[in-house]
CSV table of N, CA and C in Angstrom, one decimal:
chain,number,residue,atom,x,y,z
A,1,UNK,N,13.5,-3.5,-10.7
A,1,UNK,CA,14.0,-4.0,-9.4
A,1,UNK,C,13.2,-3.5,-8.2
A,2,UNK,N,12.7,-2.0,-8.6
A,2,UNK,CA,12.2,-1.6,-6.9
A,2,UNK,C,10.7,-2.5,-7.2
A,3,UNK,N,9.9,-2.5,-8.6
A,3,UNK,CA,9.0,-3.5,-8.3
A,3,UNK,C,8.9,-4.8,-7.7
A,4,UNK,N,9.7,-5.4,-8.2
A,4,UNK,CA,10.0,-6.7,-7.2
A,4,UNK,C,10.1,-6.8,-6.3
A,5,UNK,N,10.9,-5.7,-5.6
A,5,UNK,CA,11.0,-5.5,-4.0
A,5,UNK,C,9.6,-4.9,-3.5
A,6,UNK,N,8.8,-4.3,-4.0
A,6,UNK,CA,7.1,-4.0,-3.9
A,6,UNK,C,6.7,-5.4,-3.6
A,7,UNK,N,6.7,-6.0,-4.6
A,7,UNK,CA,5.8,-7.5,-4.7
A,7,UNK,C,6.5,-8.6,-3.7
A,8,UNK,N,7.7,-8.6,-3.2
A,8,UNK,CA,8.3,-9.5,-2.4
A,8,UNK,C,7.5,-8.9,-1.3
A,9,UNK,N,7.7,-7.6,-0.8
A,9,UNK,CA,7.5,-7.1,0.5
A,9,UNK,C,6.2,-7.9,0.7
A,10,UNK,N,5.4,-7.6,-0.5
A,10,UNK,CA,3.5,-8.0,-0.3
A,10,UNK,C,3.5,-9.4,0.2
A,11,UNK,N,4.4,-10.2,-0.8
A,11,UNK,CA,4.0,-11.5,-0.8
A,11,UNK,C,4.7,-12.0,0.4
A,12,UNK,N,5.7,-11.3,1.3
A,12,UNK,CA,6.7,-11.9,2.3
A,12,UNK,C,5.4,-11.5,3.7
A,13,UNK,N,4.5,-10.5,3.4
A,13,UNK,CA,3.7,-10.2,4.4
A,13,UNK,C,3.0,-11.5,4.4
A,14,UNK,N,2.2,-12.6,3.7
A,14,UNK,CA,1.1,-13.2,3.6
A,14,UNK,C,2.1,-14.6,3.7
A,15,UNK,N,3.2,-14.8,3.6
A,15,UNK,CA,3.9,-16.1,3.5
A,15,UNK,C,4.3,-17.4,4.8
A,16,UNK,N,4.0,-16.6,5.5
A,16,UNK,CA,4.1,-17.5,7.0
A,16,UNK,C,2.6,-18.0,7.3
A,17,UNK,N,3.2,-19.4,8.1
A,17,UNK,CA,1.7,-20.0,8.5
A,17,UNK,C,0.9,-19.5,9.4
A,18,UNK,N,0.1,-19.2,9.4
A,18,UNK,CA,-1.3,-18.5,10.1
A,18,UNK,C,-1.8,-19.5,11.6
A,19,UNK,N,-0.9,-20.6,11.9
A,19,UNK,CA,-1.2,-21.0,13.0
A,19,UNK,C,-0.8,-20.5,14.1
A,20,UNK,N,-1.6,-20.0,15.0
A,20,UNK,CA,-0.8,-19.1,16.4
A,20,UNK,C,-2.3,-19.3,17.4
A,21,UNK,N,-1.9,-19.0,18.6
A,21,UNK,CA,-2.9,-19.3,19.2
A,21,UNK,C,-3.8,-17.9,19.6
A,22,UNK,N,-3.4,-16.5,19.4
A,22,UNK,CA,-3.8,-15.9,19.1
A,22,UNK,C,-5.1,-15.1,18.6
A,23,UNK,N,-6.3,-15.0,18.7
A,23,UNK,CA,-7.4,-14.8,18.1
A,23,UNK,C,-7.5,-12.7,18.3
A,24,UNK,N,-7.7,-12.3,16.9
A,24,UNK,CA,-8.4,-10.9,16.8
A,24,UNK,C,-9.3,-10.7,15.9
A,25,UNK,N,-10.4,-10.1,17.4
A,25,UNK,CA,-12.1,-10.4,17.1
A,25,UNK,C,-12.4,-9.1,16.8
A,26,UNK,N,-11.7,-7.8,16.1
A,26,UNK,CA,-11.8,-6.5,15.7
A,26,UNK,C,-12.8,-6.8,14.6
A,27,UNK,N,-13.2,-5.6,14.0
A,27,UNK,CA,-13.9,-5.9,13.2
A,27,UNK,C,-13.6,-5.6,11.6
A,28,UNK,N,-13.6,-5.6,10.5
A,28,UNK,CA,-12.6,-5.3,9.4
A,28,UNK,C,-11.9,-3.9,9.6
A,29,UNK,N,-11.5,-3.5,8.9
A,29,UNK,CA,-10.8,-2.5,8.7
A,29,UNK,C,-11.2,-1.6,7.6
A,30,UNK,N,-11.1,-0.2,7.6
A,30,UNK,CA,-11.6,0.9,6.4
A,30,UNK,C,-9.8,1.6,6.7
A,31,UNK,N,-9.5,1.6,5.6
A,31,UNK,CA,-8.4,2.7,5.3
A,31,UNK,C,-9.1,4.0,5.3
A,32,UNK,N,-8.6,4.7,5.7
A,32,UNK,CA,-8.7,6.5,5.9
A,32,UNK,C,-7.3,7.0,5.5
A,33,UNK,N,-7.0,7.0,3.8
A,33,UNK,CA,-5.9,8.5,3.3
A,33,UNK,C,-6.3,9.9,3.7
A,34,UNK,N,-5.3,10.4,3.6
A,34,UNK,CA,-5.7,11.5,4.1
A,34,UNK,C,-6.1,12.5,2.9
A,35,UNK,N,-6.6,14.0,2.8
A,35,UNK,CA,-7.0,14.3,1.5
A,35,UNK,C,-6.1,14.6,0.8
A,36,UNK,N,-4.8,15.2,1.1
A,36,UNK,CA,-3.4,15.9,0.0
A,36,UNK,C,-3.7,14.4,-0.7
A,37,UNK,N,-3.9,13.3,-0.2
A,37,UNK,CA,-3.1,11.6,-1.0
A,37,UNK,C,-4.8,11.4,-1.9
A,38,UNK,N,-5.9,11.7,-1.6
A,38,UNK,CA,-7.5,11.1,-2.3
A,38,UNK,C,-6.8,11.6,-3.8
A,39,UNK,N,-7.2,10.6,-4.8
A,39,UNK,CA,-7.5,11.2,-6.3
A,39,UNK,C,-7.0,9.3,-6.7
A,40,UNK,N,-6.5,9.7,-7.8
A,40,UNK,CA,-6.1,8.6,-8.9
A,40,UNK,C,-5.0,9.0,-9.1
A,41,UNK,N,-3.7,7.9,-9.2
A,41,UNK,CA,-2.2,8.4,-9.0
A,41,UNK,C,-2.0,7.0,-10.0
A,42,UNK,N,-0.8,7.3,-10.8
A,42,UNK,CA,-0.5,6.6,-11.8
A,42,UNK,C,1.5,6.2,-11.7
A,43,UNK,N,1.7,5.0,-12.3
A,43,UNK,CA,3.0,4.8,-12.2
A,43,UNK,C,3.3,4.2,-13.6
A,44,UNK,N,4.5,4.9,-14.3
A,44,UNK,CA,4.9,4.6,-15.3
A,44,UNK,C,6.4,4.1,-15.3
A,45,UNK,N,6.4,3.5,-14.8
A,45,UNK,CA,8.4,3.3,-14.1
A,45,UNK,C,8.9,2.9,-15.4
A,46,UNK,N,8.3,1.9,-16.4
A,46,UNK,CA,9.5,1.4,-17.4
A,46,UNK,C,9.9,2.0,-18.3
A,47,UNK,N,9.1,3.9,-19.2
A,47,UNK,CA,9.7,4.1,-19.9
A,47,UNK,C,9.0,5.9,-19.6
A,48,UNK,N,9.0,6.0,-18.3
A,48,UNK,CA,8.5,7.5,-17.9
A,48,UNK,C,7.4,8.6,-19.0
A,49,UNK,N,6.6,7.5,-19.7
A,49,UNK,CA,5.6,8.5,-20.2
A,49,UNK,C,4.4,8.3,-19.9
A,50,UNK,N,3.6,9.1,-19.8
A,50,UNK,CA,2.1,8.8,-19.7
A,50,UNK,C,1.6,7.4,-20.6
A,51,UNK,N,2.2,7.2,-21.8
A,51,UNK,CA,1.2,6.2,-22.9
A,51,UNK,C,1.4,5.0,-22.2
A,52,UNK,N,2.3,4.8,-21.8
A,52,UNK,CA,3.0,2.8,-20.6
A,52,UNK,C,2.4,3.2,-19.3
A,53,UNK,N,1.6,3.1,-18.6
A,53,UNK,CA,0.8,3.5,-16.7
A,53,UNK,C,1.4,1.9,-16.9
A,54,UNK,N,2.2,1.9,-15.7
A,54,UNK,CA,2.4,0.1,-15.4
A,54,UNK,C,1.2,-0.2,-13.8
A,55,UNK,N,1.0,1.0,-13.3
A,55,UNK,CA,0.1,0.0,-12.7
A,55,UNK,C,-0.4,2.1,-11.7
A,56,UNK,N,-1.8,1.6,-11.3
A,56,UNK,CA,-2.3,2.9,-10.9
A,56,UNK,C,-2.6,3.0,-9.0
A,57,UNK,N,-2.9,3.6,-8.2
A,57,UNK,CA,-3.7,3.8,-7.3
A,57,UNK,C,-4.7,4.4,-6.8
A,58,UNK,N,-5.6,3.9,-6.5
A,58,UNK,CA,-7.1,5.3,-6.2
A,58,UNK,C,-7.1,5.4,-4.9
A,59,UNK,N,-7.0,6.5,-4.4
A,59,UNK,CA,-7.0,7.1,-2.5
A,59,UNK,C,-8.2,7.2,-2.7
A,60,UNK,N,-9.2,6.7,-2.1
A,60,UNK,CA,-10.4,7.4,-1.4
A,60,UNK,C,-10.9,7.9,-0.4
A,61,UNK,N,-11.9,8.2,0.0
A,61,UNK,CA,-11.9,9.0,1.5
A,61,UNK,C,-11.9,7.5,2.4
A,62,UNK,N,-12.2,6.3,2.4
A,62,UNK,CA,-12.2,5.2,3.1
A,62,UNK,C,-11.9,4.0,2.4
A,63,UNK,N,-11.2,4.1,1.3
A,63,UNK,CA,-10.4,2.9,1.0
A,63,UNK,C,-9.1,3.1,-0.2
A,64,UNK,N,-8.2,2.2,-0.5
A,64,UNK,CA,-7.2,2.1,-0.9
A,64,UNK,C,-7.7,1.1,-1.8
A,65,UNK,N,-7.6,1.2,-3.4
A,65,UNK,CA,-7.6,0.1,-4.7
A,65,UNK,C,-6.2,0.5,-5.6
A,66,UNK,N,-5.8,-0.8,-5.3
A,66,UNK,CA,-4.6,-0.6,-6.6
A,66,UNK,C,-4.7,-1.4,-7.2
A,67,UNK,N,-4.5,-0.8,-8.7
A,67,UNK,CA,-5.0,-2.0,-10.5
A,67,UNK,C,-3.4,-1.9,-11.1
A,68,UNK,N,-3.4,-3.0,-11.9
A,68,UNK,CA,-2.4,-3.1,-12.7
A,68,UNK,C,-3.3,-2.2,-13.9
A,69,UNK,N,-2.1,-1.5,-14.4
A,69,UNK,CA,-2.7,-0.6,-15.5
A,69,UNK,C,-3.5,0.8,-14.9
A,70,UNK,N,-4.3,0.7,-15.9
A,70,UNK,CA,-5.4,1.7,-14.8
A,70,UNK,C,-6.4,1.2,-14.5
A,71,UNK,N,-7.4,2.0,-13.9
A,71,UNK,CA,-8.6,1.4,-13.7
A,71,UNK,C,-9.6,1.1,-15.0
A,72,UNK,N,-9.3,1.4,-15.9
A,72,UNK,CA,-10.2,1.2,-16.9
A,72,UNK,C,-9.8,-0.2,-17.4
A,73,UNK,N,-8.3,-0.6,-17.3
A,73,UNK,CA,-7.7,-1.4,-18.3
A,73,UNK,C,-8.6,-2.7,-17.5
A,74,UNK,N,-9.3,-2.8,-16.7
A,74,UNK,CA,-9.5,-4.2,-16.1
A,74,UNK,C,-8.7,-5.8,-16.0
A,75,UNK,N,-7.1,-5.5,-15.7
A,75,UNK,CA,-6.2,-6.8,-15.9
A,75,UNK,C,-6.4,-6.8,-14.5
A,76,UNK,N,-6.7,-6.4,-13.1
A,76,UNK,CA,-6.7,-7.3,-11.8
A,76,UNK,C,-6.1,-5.6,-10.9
A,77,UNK,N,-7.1,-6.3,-9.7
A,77,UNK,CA,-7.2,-4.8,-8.6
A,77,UNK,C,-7.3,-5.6,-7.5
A,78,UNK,N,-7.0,-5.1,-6.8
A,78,UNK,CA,-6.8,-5.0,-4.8
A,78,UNK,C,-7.6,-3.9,-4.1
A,79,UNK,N,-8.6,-4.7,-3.2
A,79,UNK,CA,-9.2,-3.6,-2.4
A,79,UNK,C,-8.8,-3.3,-1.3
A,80,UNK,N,-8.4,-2.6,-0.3
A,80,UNK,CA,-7.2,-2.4,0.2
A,80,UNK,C,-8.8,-3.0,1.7
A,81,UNK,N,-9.7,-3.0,1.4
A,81,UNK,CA,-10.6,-2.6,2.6
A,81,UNK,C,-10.9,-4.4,2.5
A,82,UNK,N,-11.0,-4.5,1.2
A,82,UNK,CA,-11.7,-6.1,1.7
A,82,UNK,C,-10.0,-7.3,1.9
A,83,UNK,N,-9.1,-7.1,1.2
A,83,UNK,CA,-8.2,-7.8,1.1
A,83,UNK,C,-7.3,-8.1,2.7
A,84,UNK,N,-6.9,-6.6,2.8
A,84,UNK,CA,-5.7,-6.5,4.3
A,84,UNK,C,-6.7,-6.0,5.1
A,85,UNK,N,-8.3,-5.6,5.8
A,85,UNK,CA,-9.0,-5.3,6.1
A,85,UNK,C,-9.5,-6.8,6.6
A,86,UNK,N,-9.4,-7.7,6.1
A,86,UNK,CA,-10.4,-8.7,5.9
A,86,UNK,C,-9.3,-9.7,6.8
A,87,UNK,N,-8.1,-10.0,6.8
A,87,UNK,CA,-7.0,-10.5,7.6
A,87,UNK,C,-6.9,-9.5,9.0
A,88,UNK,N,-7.5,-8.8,9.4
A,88,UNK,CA,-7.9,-8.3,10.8
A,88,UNK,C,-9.0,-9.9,11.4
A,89,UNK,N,-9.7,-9.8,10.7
A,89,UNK,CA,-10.7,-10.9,11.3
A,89,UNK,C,-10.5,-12.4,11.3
A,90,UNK,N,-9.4,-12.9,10.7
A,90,UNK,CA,-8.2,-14.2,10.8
A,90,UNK,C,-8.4,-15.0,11.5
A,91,UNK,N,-9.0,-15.7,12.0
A,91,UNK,CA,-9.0,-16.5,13.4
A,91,UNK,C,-7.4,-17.0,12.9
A,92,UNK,N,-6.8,-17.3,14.7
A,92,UNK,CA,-5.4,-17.6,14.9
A,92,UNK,C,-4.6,-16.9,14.0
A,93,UNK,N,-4.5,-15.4,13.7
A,93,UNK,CA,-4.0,-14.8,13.1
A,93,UNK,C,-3.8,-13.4,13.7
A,94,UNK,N,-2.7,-13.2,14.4
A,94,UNK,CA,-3.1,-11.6,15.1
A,94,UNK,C,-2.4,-10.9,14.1
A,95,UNK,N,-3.0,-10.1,13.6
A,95,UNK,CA,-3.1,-9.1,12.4
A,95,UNK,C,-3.8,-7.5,12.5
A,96,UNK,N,-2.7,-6.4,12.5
A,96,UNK,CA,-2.9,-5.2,13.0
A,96,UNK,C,-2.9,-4.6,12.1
A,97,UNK,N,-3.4,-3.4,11.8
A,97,UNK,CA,-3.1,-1.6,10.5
A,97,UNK,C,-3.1,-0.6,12.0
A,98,UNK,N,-2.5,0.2,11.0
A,98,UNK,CA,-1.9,1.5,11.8
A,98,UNK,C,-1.8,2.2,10.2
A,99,UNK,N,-2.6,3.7,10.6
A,99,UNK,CA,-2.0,4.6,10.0
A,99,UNK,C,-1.6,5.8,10.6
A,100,UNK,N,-0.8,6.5,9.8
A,100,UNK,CA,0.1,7.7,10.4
A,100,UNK,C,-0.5,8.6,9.8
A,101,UNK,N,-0.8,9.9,9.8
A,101,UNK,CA,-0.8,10.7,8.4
A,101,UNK,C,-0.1,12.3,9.1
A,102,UNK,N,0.7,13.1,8.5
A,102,UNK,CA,1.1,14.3,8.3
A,102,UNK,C,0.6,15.3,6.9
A,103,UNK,N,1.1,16.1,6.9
A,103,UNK,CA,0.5,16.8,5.5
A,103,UNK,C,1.3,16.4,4.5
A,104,UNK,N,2.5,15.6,5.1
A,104,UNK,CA,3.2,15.3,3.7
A,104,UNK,C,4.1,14.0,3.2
A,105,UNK,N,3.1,13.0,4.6
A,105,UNK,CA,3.2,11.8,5.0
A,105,UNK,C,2.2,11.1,4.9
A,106,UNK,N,2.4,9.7,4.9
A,106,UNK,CA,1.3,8.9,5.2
A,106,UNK,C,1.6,7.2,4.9
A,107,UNK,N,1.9,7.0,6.6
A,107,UNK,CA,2.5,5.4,6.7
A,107,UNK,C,0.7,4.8,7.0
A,108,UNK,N,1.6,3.6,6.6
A,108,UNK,CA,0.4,2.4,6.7
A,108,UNK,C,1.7,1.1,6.8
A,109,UNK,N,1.4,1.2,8.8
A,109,UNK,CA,2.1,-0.2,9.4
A,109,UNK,C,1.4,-1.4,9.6
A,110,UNK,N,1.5,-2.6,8.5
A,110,UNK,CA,1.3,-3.8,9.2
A,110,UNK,C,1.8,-4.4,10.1
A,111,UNK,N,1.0,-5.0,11.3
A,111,UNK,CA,1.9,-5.7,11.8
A,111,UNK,C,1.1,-7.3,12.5
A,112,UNK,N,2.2,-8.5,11.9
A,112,UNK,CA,1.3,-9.6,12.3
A,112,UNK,C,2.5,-10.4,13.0
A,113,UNK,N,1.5,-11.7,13.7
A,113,UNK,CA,2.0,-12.9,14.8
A,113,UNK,C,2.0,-14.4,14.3
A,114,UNK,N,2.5,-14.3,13.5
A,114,UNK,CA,2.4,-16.2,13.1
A,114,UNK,C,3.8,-16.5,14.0
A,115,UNK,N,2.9,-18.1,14.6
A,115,UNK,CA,4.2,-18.6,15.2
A,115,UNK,C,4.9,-17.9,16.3
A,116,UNK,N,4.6,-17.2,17.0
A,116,UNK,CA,5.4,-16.4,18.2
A,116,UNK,C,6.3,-15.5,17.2
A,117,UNK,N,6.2,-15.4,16.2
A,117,UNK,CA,6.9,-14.1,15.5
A,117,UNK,C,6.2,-13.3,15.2
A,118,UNK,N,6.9,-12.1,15.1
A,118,UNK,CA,6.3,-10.7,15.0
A,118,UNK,C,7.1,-10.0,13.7
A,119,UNK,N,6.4,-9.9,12.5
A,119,UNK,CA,6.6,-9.1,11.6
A,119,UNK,C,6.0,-8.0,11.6
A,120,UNK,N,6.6,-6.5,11.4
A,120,UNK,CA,6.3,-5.5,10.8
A,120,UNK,C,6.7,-4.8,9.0
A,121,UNK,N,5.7,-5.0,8.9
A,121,UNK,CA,6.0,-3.8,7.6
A,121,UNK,C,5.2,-2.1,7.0
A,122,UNK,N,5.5,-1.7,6.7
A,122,UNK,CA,5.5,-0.8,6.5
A,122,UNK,C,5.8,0.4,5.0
A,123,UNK,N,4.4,0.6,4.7
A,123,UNK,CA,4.5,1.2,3.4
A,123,UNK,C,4.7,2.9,3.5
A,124,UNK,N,5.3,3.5,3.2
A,124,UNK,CA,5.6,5.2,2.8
A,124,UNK,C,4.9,5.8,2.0
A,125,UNK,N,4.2,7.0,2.0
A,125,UNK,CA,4.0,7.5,0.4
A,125,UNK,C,4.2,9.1,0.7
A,126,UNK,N,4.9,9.6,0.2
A,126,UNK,CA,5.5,11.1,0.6
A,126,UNK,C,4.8,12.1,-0.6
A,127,UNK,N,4.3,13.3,-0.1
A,127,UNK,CA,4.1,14.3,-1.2
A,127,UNK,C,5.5,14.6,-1.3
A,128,UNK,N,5.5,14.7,-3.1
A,128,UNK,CA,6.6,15.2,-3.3
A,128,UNK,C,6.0,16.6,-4.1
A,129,UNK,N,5.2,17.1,-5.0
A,129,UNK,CA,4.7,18.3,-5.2
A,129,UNK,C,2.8,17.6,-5.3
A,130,UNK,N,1.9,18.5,-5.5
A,130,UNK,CA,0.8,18.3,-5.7
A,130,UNK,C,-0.1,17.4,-7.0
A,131,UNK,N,1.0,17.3,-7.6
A,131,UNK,CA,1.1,16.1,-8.7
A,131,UNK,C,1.8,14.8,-8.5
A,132,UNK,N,2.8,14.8,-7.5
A,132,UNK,CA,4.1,13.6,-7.2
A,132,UNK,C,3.8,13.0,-6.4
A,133,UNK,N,3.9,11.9,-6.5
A,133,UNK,CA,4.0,10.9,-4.9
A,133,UNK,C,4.8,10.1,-4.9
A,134,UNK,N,5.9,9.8,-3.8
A,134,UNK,CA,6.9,8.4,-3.5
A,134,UNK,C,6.2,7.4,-2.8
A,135,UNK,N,6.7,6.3,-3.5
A,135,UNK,CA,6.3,5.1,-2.7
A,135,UNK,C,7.1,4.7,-1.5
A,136,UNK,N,7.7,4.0,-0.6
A,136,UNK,CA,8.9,3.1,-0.4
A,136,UNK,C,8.8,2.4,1.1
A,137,UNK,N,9.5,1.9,1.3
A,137,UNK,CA,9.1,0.5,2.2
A,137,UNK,C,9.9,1.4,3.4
A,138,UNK,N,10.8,2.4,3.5
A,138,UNK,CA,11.6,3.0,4.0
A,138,UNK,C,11.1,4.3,4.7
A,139,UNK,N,11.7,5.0,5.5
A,139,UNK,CA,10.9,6.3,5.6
A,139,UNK,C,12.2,7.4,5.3
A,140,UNK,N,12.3,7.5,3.6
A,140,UNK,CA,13.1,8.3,2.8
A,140,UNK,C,12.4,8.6,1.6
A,141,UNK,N,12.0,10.2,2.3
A,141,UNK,CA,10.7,10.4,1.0
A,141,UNK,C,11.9,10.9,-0.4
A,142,UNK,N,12.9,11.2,-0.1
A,142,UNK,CA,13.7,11.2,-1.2
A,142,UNK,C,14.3,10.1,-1.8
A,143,UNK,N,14.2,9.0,-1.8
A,143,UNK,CA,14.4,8.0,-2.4
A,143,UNK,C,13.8,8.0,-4.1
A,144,UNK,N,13.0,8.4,-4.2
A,144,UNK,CA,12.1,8.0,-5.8
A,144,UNK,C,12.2,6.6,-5.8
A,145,UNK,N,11.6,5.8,-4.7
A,145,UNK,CA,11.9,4.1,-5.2
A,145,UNK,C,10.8,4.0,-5.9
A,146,UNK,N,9.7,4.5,-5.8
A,146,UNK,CA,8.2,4.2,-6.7
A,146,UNK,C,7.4,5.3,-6.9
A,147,UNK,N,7.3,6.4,-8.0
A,147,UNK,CA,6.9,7.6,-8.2
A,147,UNK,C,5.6,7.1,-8.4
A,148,UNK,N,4.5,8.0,-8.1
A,148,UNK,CA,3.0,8.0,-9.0
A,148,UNK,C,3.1,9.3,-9.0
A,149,UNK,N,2.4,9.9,-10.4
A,149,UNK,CA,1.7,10.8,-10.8
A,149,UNK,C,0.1,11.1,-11.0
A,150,UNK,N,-0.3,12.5,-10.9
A,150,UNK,CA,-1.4,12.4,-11.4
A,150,UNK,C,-1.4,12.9,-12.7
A,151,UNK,N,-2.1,12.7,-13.6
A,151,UNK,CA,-2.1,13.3,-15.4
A,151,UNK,C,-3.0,13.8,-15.5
């Protein structure tokens, strides 16, 4: 269930029409995680062992990739630099990032204009020990709505 609310949130970001009169002439976007978050972080939600990874994330010092599986398994990846980086440059599309970062925080706010509306969303990822990380759309790092580990 919290997956689906993951993939709704994604797909609710990109689902309105892109006509607005609006123009932002920024230039793409580079994510900057911070270092506690850089490495390779893994999610096993459906049966909590290492052998099921249902889908991974790699922090780097300037971009965000998340794969279904791991990165090895090659079933489909998101570049966080060319995908939501790349909707900065939108003609008729005002489309913003924002990141936050603390030592044990680190938001990443979208925020876009279709239509004279203004959506925000907003992803969480909380250190929970130096191996743990929460996911969640909320800012309740004690939730456990979406754990990654590192192995």
């Amino acid at each position: 269930m919290k997956k689906l609310l993951f993939v709704f949130t994604t797909l609710l970001l990109f689902s309105c029409s892109s006509s607005s009169d609006n123009n932002n002439t920024s230039s793409n976007y580079t994510f900057h995680p911070p270092t506690w978050i850089q490495g390779t972080w893994y999610n096993y939600a459906f049966n909590n062992t290492s052998n099921h990874i249902d889908e991974s994330i790699v922090f780097l010092t300037n971009n965000i990739i998340k794969y279904d599986g791991t990165p090895k398994d090659n079933i489909g990846s998101v570049n966080y630099n060319e995908y939501y980086g790349g909707l900065v440059n939108t003609p008729n599309f005002n489309y913003t990032i924002k990141e936050e970062t603390t030592s044990t925080k680190y938001v990443i706010t979208y925020t876009y204009m279709s239509n004279g509306l203004t959506s925000i969303i907003k992803n969480y990822y909380f250190k929970i020990n130096s191996t743990t990380i929460n996911f969640d759309t909320q800012d309740n790092p004690n939730s456990n709505f979406l754990l990654y580990h590192k192995i």
